[in-house]
Each structure stands twice: as structure tokens, then as C-alpha cells.
């Protein structure tokens, strides 16, 4: 499933035009990204929580040359699915 | 931020839709992602990230209260892999 499929679902189920549906799908993901870019977590009940986690400086290794390098501190986005999401996904076929 | 705040932010961004309509659509979107994964499908949102299922093997665990061994059957868990653009956005200078 891609963004285009989400647009189709909204078009079919909510009755917006494809143009309007595209606009709102884009707006939703832009708003989520902006929220996370501010360092703020986002909790969607029944779906899950997006967290922004701070990672400290650590040592790593270039896997090719074996040279030791510093990995700079950074922020990462993690997603924790809600119990309800985990429950519906747990028996999905491979 | 919670879903209510997100809906409000989205409603401000798009013209001609009430907050109620935006709420319905936002719910449809998250439900669609959930349903796709429940059916074993994956969801790819460019510049945002991908939702996929990861497989967990069957394992033996212990009930922390009683100490009894319990069998945990194999299962699949939703996983989000952050996309390139979002990964760069959260690390931009000044945040």
C-alpha cells in the first residue's frame, strides 16, 4: 500500500475528489513530520506512538576498513504500536 | 501531541473541510494502514517511512509473578522504518 492507495480509499469511502484526498493525505504526513521535527512525540490512540529519542555520542567501526569512528549524537524516530494494533497484526500471514 | 491536536493542525492546513470531516479522514488513514498490516501487506509512505511486519519466533518465557514457564507462540509485530526525509528533518540544526 502506498500514498496513492490511501488517496483511493478516501476517494471511495469519504467521497472527496482525488485532488482533495491527495491534499489531505499530504497535509497529514507533513503535519506528523513537522511535529516530530520539533522533537515532540505524537500519540495516535488505537494506532501507536511516534517518539523522538536522543542518542548520545558512541563509538562505531567502519565495517569495511575496521577503523574506529565516533558516531555523532543524533535524534531518531521510533514507533511503538498500540496494544490494539499489535493484536490485529499478530496473526497476519507471512 | 495527540490525535486531536494533529486533526486540528491538519484542519488548519486544508481549505474547505470541517474539523469533523478531517477527523473522519484521519481515522480512515490510520485504519487503512492498520488493516493493510493485519492482512500481511506493507505500507510505504515516501518521505515519511514504511510500515512492515516483523516475525517473532515462538519462545519460552516465564510468568514474572509465578515463575511458571509459558510458551509464547510465534507472532508478527508492526514495525516502522523511518524514511530518509523525516530522519534528516529531526536532525536539522537548531532543533
PDB file of C-alpha atoms in Angstrom:
ATOM      1  CA  UNK A   1       0.000   0.000   0.000  1.00  0.00           C
ATOM      2  CA  UNK A   2       1.272   3.478  -0.918  1.00  0.00           C
ATOM      3  CA  UNK A   3       0.093   7.062  -0.580  1.00  0.00           C
ATOM      4  CA  UNK A   4      -1.818   6.644  -3.855  1.00  0.00           C
ATOM      5  CA  UNK A   5      -3.808   3.743  -2.353  1.00  0.00           C
ATOM      6  CA  UNK A   6      -4.683   5.844   0.703  1.00  0.00           C
ATOM      7  CA  UNK A   7      -5.966   8.549  -1.661  1.00  0.00           C
ATOM      8  CA  UNK A   8      -8.160   5.953  -3.397  1.00  0.00           C
ATOM      9  CA  UNK A   9      -9.578   4.706  -0.092  1.00  0.00           C
ATOM     10  CA  UNK A  10     -10.562   8.256   0.924  1.00  0.00           C
ATOM     11  CA  UNK A  11     -12.000   8.933  -2.516  1.00  0.00           C
ATOM     12  CA  UNK A  12     -14.142   5.797  -2.332  1.00  0.00           C
ATOM     13  CA  UNK A  13     -15.143   5.850   1.310  1.00  0.00           C
ATOM     14  CA  UNK A  14     -15.440   9.558   2.126  1.00  0.00           C
ATOM     15  CA  UNK A  15     -16.457  10.882  -1.288  1.00  0.00           C
ATOM     16  CA  UNK A  16     -13.813  13.588  -1.680  1.00  0.00           C
ATOM     17  CA  UNK A  17     -12.350  14.271  -5.106  1.00  0.00           C
ATOM     18  CA  UNK A  18      -8.983  12.684  -5.842  1.00  0.00           C
ATOM     19  CA  UNK A  19      -7.432  16.152  -5.683  1.00  0.00           C
ATOM     20  CA  UNK A  20      -8.883  16.905  -2.252  1.00  0.00           C
ATOM     21  CA  UNK A  21      -7.986  13.443  -0.990  1.00  0.00           C
ATOM     22  CA  UNK A  22      -4.377  13.874  -2.186  1.00  0.00           C
ATOM     23  CA  UNK A  23      -4.191  17.243  -0.482  1.00  0.00           C
ATOM     24  CA  UNK A  24      -5.297  15.909   2.889  1.00  0.00           C
ATOM     25  CA  UNK A  25      -3.054  12.827   2.764  1.00  0.00           C
ATOM     26  CA  UNK A  26      -0.074  15.088   2.026  1.00  0.00           C
ATOM     27  CA  UNK A  27      -1.145  17.532   4.753  1.00  0.00           C
ATOM     28  CA  UNK A  28      -1.448  14.751   7.332  1.00  0.00           C
ATOM     29  CA  UNK A  29       2.033  13.352   6.775  1.00  0.00           C
ATOM     30  CA  UNK A  30       3.537  16.855   6.580  1.00  0.00           C
ATOM     31  CA  UNK A  31       1.968  17.711   9.961  1.00  0.00           C
ATOM     32  CA  UNK A  32       3.251  14.477  11.516  1.00  0.00           C
ATOM     33  CA  UNK A  33       6.751  15.160  10.177  1.00  0.00           C
ATOM     34  CA  UNK A  34       6.736  18.760  11.416  1.00  0.00           C
ATOM     35  CA  UNK A  35       5.627  17.683  14.889  1.00  0.00           C
ATOM     36  CA  UNK A  36       8.415  15.106  15.121  1.00  0.00           C
ATOM     37  CA  UNK A  37      10.950  17.556  13.653  1.00  0.00           C
ATOM     38  CA  UNK A  38      10.164  19.828  16.624  1.00  0.00           C
ATOM     39  CA  UNK A  39      11.189  16.948  18.861  1.00  0.00           C
ATOM     40  CA  UNK A  40       7.645  16.342  20.014  1.00  0.00           C
ATOM     41  CA  UNK A  41       6.121  12.854  20.388  1.00  0.00           C
ATOM     42  CA  UNK A  42       2.842  12.009  18.726  1.00  0.00           C
ATOM     43  CA  UNK A  43       0.303   9.661  20.216  1.00  0.00           C
ATOM     44  CA  UNK A  44      -2.430   8.240  17.993  1.00  0.00           C
ATOM     45  CA  UNK A  45      -4.876   6.260  20.125  1.00  0.00           C
ATOM     46  CA  UNK A  46      -5.660   2.838  18.674  1.00  0.00           C
ATOM     47  CA  UNK A  47      -2.595   3.052  16.430  1.00  0.00           C
ATOM     48  CA  UNK A  48       0.561   3.824  18.344  1.00  0.00           C
ATOM     49  CA  UNK A  49       3.042   6.455  19.449  1.00  0.00           C
ATOM     50  CA  UNK A  50       5.865   8.064  17.495  1.00  0.00           C
ATOM     51  CA  UNK A  51       8.706   9.060  19.804  1.00  0.00           C
ATOM     52  CA  UNK A  52      11.768  11.170  19.127  1.00  0.00           C
ATOM     53  CA  UNK A  53      14.682   9.659  21.026  1.00  0.00           C
ATOM     54  CA  UNK A  54      18.019  11.300  21.631  1.00  0.00           C
ATOM     55  CA  UNK A  55      21.051   9.111  21.097  1.00  0.00           C
ATOM     56  CA  UNK A  56      24.335  10.072  22.689  1.00  0.00           C
ATOM     57  CA  UNK A  57      27.785  10.011  21.185  1.00  0.00           C
ATOM     58  CA  UNK A  58      29.157   6.486  20.770  1.00  0.00           C
ATOM     59  CA  UNK A  59      31.980   4.612  19.136  1.00  0.00           C
ATOM     60  CA  UNK A  60      31.455   2.652  15.994  1.00  0.00           C
ATOM     61  CA  UNK A  61      33.552   0.918  13.417  1.00  0.00           C
ATOM     62  CA  UNK A  62      33.706   1.231   9.678  1.00  0.00           C
ATOM     63  CA  UNK A  63      32.712  -2.320   8.765  1.00  0.00           C
ATOM     64  CA  UNK A  64      34.869  -2.267   5.656  1.00  0.00           C
ATOM     65  CA  UNK A  65      38.159  -0.846   6.929  1.00  0.00           C
ATOM     66  CA  UNK A  66      37.766  -1.678  10.614  1.00  0.00           C
ATOM     67  CA  UNK A  67      38.681   1.893  11.518  1.00  0.00           C
ATOM     68  CA  UNK A  68      37.154   3.157  14.741  1.00  0.00           C
ATOM     69  CA  UNK A  69      34.957   6.225  14.333  1.00  0.00           C
ATOM     70  CA  UNK A  70      32.847   8.471  16.542  1.00  0.00           C
ATOM     71  CA  UNK A  71      29.116   8.326  15.903  1.00  0.00           C
ATOM     72  CA  UNK A  72      27.773  11.805  16.496  1.00  0.00           C
ATOM     73  CA  UNK A  73      24.821  12.378  18.855  1.00  0.00           C
ATOM     74  CA  UNK A  74      21.562  12.321  16.933  1.00  0.00           C
ATOM     75  CA  UNK A  75      17.820  12.052  17.219  1.00  0.00           C
ATOM     76  CA  UNK A  76      15.880   9.080  15.938  1.00  0.00           C
ATOM     77  CA  UNK A  77      12.173   8.463  15.407  1.00  0.00           C
ATOM     78  CA  UNK A  78      10.751   5.275  16.884  1.00  0.00           C
ATOM     79  CA  UNK A  79       7.256   3.861  16.655  1.00  0.00           C
ATOM     80  CA  UNK A  80       5.580   1.854  19.377  1.00  0.00           C
ATOM     81  CA  UNK A  81       2.422   0.170  18.095  1.00  0.00           C
ATOM     82  CA  UNK A  82      -0.591   0.251  20.436  1.00  0.00           C
ATOM     83  CA  UNK A  83      -1.834  -2.969  22.044  1.00  0.00           C
ATOM     84  CA  UNK A  84      -4.802  -2.917  19.681  1.00  0.00           C
ATOM     85  CA  UNK A  85      -2.550  -2.627  16.606  1.00  0.00           C
ATOM     86  CA  UNK A  86      -0.296  -5.419  17.902  1.00  0.00           C
ATOM     87  CA  UNK A  87      -3.321  -7.626  18.469  1.00  0.00           C
ATOM     88  CA  UNK A  88      -4.714  -7.232  14.938  1.00  0.00           C
ATOM     89  CA  UNK A  89      -1.267  -7.708  13.344  1.00  0.00           C
ATOM     90  CA  UNK A  90      -0.035 -10.642  15.381  1.00  0.00           C
ATOM     91  CA  UNK A  91      -1.803 -13.350  13.357  1.00  0.00           C
ATOM     92  CA  UNK A  92      -1.173 -11.916   9.888  1.00  0.00           C
ATOM     93  CA  UNK A  93       0.116 -14.387   7.281  1.00  0.00           C
ATOM     94  CA  UNK A  94       3.688 -14.183   6.102  1.00  0.00           C
TER      95      UNK A  94
ATOM     96  CA  UNK B   1       0.756  15.827  20.701  1.00  0.00           C
ATOM     97  CA  UNK B   2      -2.262  13.551  20.430  1.00  0.00           C
ATOM     98  CA  UNK B   3      -4.614  12.696  17.593  1.00  0.00           C
ATOM     99  CA  UNK B   4      -6.934  15.578  18.492  1.00  0.00           C
ATOM    100  CA  UNK B   5      -4.077  18.075  18.157  1.00  0.00           C
ATOM    101  CA  UNK B   6      -2.977  16.518  14.900  1.00  0.00           C
ATOM    102  CA  UNK B   7      -6.506  16.775  13.475  1.00  0.00           C
ATOM    103  CA  UNK B   8      -6.640  20.445  14.430  1.00  0.00           C
ATOM    104  CA  UNK B   9      -3.284  21.145  12.765  1.00  0.00           C
ATOM    105  CA  UNK B  10      -4.315  19.320   9.592  1.00  0.00           C
ATOM    106  CA  UNK B  11      -7.701  21.109   9.521  1.00  0.00           C
ATOM    107  CA  UNK B  12      -5.918  24.478   9.596  1.00  0.00           C
ATOM    108  CA  UNK B  13      -3.791  23.466   6.617  1.00  0.00           C
ATOM    109  CA  UNK B  14      -6.548  22.358   4.249  1.00  0.00           C
ATOM    110  CA  UNK B  15      -9.310  24.610   2.952  1.00  0.00           C
ATOM    111  CA  UNK B  16     -12.981  23.747   2.801  1.00  0.00           C
ATOM    112  CA  UNK B  17     -13.123  20.865   5.261  1.00  0.00           C
ATOM    113  CA  UNK B  18     -14.600  20.939   8.725  1.00  0.00           C
ATOM    114  CA  UNK B  19     -12.705  19.560  11.703  1.00  0.00           C
ATOM    115  CA  UNK B  20     -15.228  16.715  11.856  1.00  0.00           C
ATOM    116  CA  UNK B  21     -14.518  15.771   8.230  1.00  0.00           C
ATOM    117  CA  UNK B  22     -10.766  15.891   8.821  1.00  0.00           C
ATOM    118  CA  UNK B  23     -11.239  13.668  11.868  1.00  0.00           C
ATOM    119  CA  UNK B  24     -13.095  11.052   9.800  1.00  0.00           C
ATOM    120  CA  UNK B  25     -10.413  11.098   7.106  1.00  0.00           C
ATOM    121  CA  UNK B  26      -7.512  10.895   9.568  1.00  0.00           C
ATOM    122  CA  UNK B  27      -9.199   7.892  11.183  1.00  0.00           C
ATOM    123  CA  UNK B  28      -9.698   6.262   7.762  1.00  0.00           C
ATOM    124  CA  UNK B  29      -5.990   6.717   7.018  1.00  0.00           C
ATOM    125  CA  UNK B  30      -4.729   5.157  10.255  1.00  0.00           C
ATOM    126  CA  UNK B  31      -7.308   2.355   9.996  1.00  0.00           C
ATOM    127  CA  UNK B  32      -6.213   1.629   6.421  1.00  0.00           C
ATOM    128  CA  UNK B  33      -2.579   1.328   7.484  1.00  0.00           C
ATOM    129  CA  UNK B  34      -3.578  -0.975  10.328  1.00  0.00           C
ATOM    130  CA  UNK B  35      -5.782  -3.129   8.095  1.00  0.00           C
ATOM    131  CA  UNK B  36      -3.087  -3.427   5.435  1.00  0.00           C
ATOM    132  CA  UNK B  37      -0.643  -4.806   8.003  1.00  0.00           C
ATOM    133  CA  UNK B  38      -3.287  -7.063   9.551  1.00  0.00           C
ATOM    134  CA  UNK B  39      -3.592  -8.622   6.083  1.00  0.00           C
ATOM    135  CA  UNK B  40       0.157  -9.089   5.826  1.00  0.00           C
ATOM    136  CA  UNK B  41       0.652  -6.176   3.417  1.00  0.00           C
ATOM    137  CA  UNK B  42       3.218  -3.400   3.871  1.00  0.00           C
ATOM    138  CA  UNK B  43       2.659   0.341   3.668  1.00  0.00           C
ATOM    139  CA  UNK B  44       5.182   2.661   2.044  1.00  0.00           C
ATOM    140  CA  UNK B  45       4.783   6.411   2.505  1.00  0.00           C
ATOM    141  CA  UNK B  46       7.528   8.156   0.590  1.00  0.00           C
ATOM    142  CA  UNK B  47       9.499  10.804   2.539  1.00  0.00           C
ATOM    143  CA  UNK B  48       7.886   9.539   5.743  1.00  0.00           C
ATOM    144  CA  UNK B  49       8.603   5.863   6.281  1.00  0.00           C
ATOM    145  CA  UNK B  50       7.457   2.290   5.825  1.00  0.00           C
ATOM    146  CA  UNK B  51       5.268   0.100   7.996  1.00  0.00           C
ATOM    147  CA  UNK B  52       6.036  -3.609   7.783  1.00  0.00           C
ATOM    148  CA  UNK B  53       5.535  -6.699   9.881  1.00  0.00           C
ATOM    149  CA  UNK B  54       8.424  -8.386  11.598  1.00  0.00           C
ATOM    150  CA  UNK B  55       8.259 -12.020  12.593  1.00  0.00           C
ATOM    151  CA  UNK B  56       8.907 -13.180  16.139  1.00  0.00           C
ATOM    152  CA  UNK B  57       9.776 -16.816  16.719  1.00  0.00           C
ATOM    153  CA  UNK B  58       7.995 -18.977  19.206  1.00  0.00           C
ATOM    154  CA  UNK B  59       9.771 -18.805  22.569  1.00  0.00           C
ATOM    155  CA  UNK B  60       9.568 -19.915  26.159  1.00  0.00           C
ATOM    156  CA  UNK B  61       9.081 -17.191  28.728  1.00  0.00           C
ATOM    157  CA  UNK B  62       8.290 -17.006  32.391  1.00  0.00           C
ATOM    158  CA  UNK B  63       5.320 -15.571  34.164  1.00  0.00           C
ATOM    159  CA  UNK B  64       7.115 -12.931  36.241  1.00  0.00           C
ATOM    160  CA  UNK B  65       4.716 -13.386  39.129  1.00  0.00           C
ATOM    161  CA  UNK B  66       4.633 -17.155  39.499  1.00  0.00           C
ATOM    162  CA  UNK B  67       7.847 -18.091  37.712  1.00  0.00           C
ATOM    163  CA  UNK B  68       5.956 -20.668  35.653  1.00  0.00           C
ATOM    164  CA  UNK B  69       7.258 -21.396  32.147  1.00  0.00           C
ATOM    165  CA  UNK B  70       4.858 -20.349  29.424  1.00  0.00           C
ATOM    166  CA  UNK B  71       5.003 -20.940  25.705  1.00  0.00           C
ATOM    167  CA  UNK B  72       4.802 -17.752  23.637  1.00  0.00           C
ATOM    168  CA  UNK B  73       3.570 -18.672  20.141  1.00  0.00           C
ATOM    169  CA  UNK B  74       5.198 -17.170  17.009  1.00  0.00           C
ATOM    170  CA  UNK B  75       3.713 -13.829  16.066  1.00  0.00           C
ATOM    171  CA  UNK B  76       4.140 -10.815  13.863  1.00  0.00           C
ATOM    172  CA  UNK B  77       4.657  -7.301  15.155  1.00  0.00           C
ATOM    173  CA  UNK B  78       4.236  -3.975  13.332  1.00  0.00           C
ATOM    174  CA  UNK B  79       7.482  -2.154  12.640  1.00  0.00           C
ATOM    175  CA  UNK B  80       8.068   1.388  11.380  1.00  0.00           C
ATOM    176  CA  UNK B  81      11.211   2.255   9.496  1.00  0.00           C
ATOM    177  CA  UNK B  82      11.721   5.996   9.308  1.00  0.00           C
ATOM    178  CA  UNK B  83      12.190   7.441   5.818  1.00  0.00           C
ATOM    179  CA  UNK B  84      15.165   9.462   4.698  1.00  0.00           C
ATOM    180  CA  UNK B  85      13.486  12.858   4.685  1.00  0.00           C
ATOM    181  CA  UNK B  86      11.983  12.509   8.170  1.00  0.00           C
ATOM    182  CA  UNK B  87      15.283  11.131   9.509  1.00  0.00           C
ATOM    183  CA  UNK B  88      17.073  14.232   8.240  1.00  0.00           C
ATOM    184  CA  UNK B  89      14.310  16.582   9.435  1.00  0.00           C
ATOM    185  CA  UNK B  90      14.568  15.533  13.089  1.00  0.00           C
ATOM    186  CA  UNK B  91      18.327  16.143  12.983  1.00  0.00           C
ATOM    187  CA  UNK B  92      18.288  19.549  11.382  1.00  0.00           C
ATOM    188  CA  UNK B  93      20.376  22.211  13.136  1.00  0.00           C
ATOM    189  CA  UNK B  94      18.575  24.415  15.590  1.00  0.00           C
ATOM    190  CA  UNK B  95      16.190  21.784  16.906  1.00  0.00           C
TER     191      UNK B  95
END
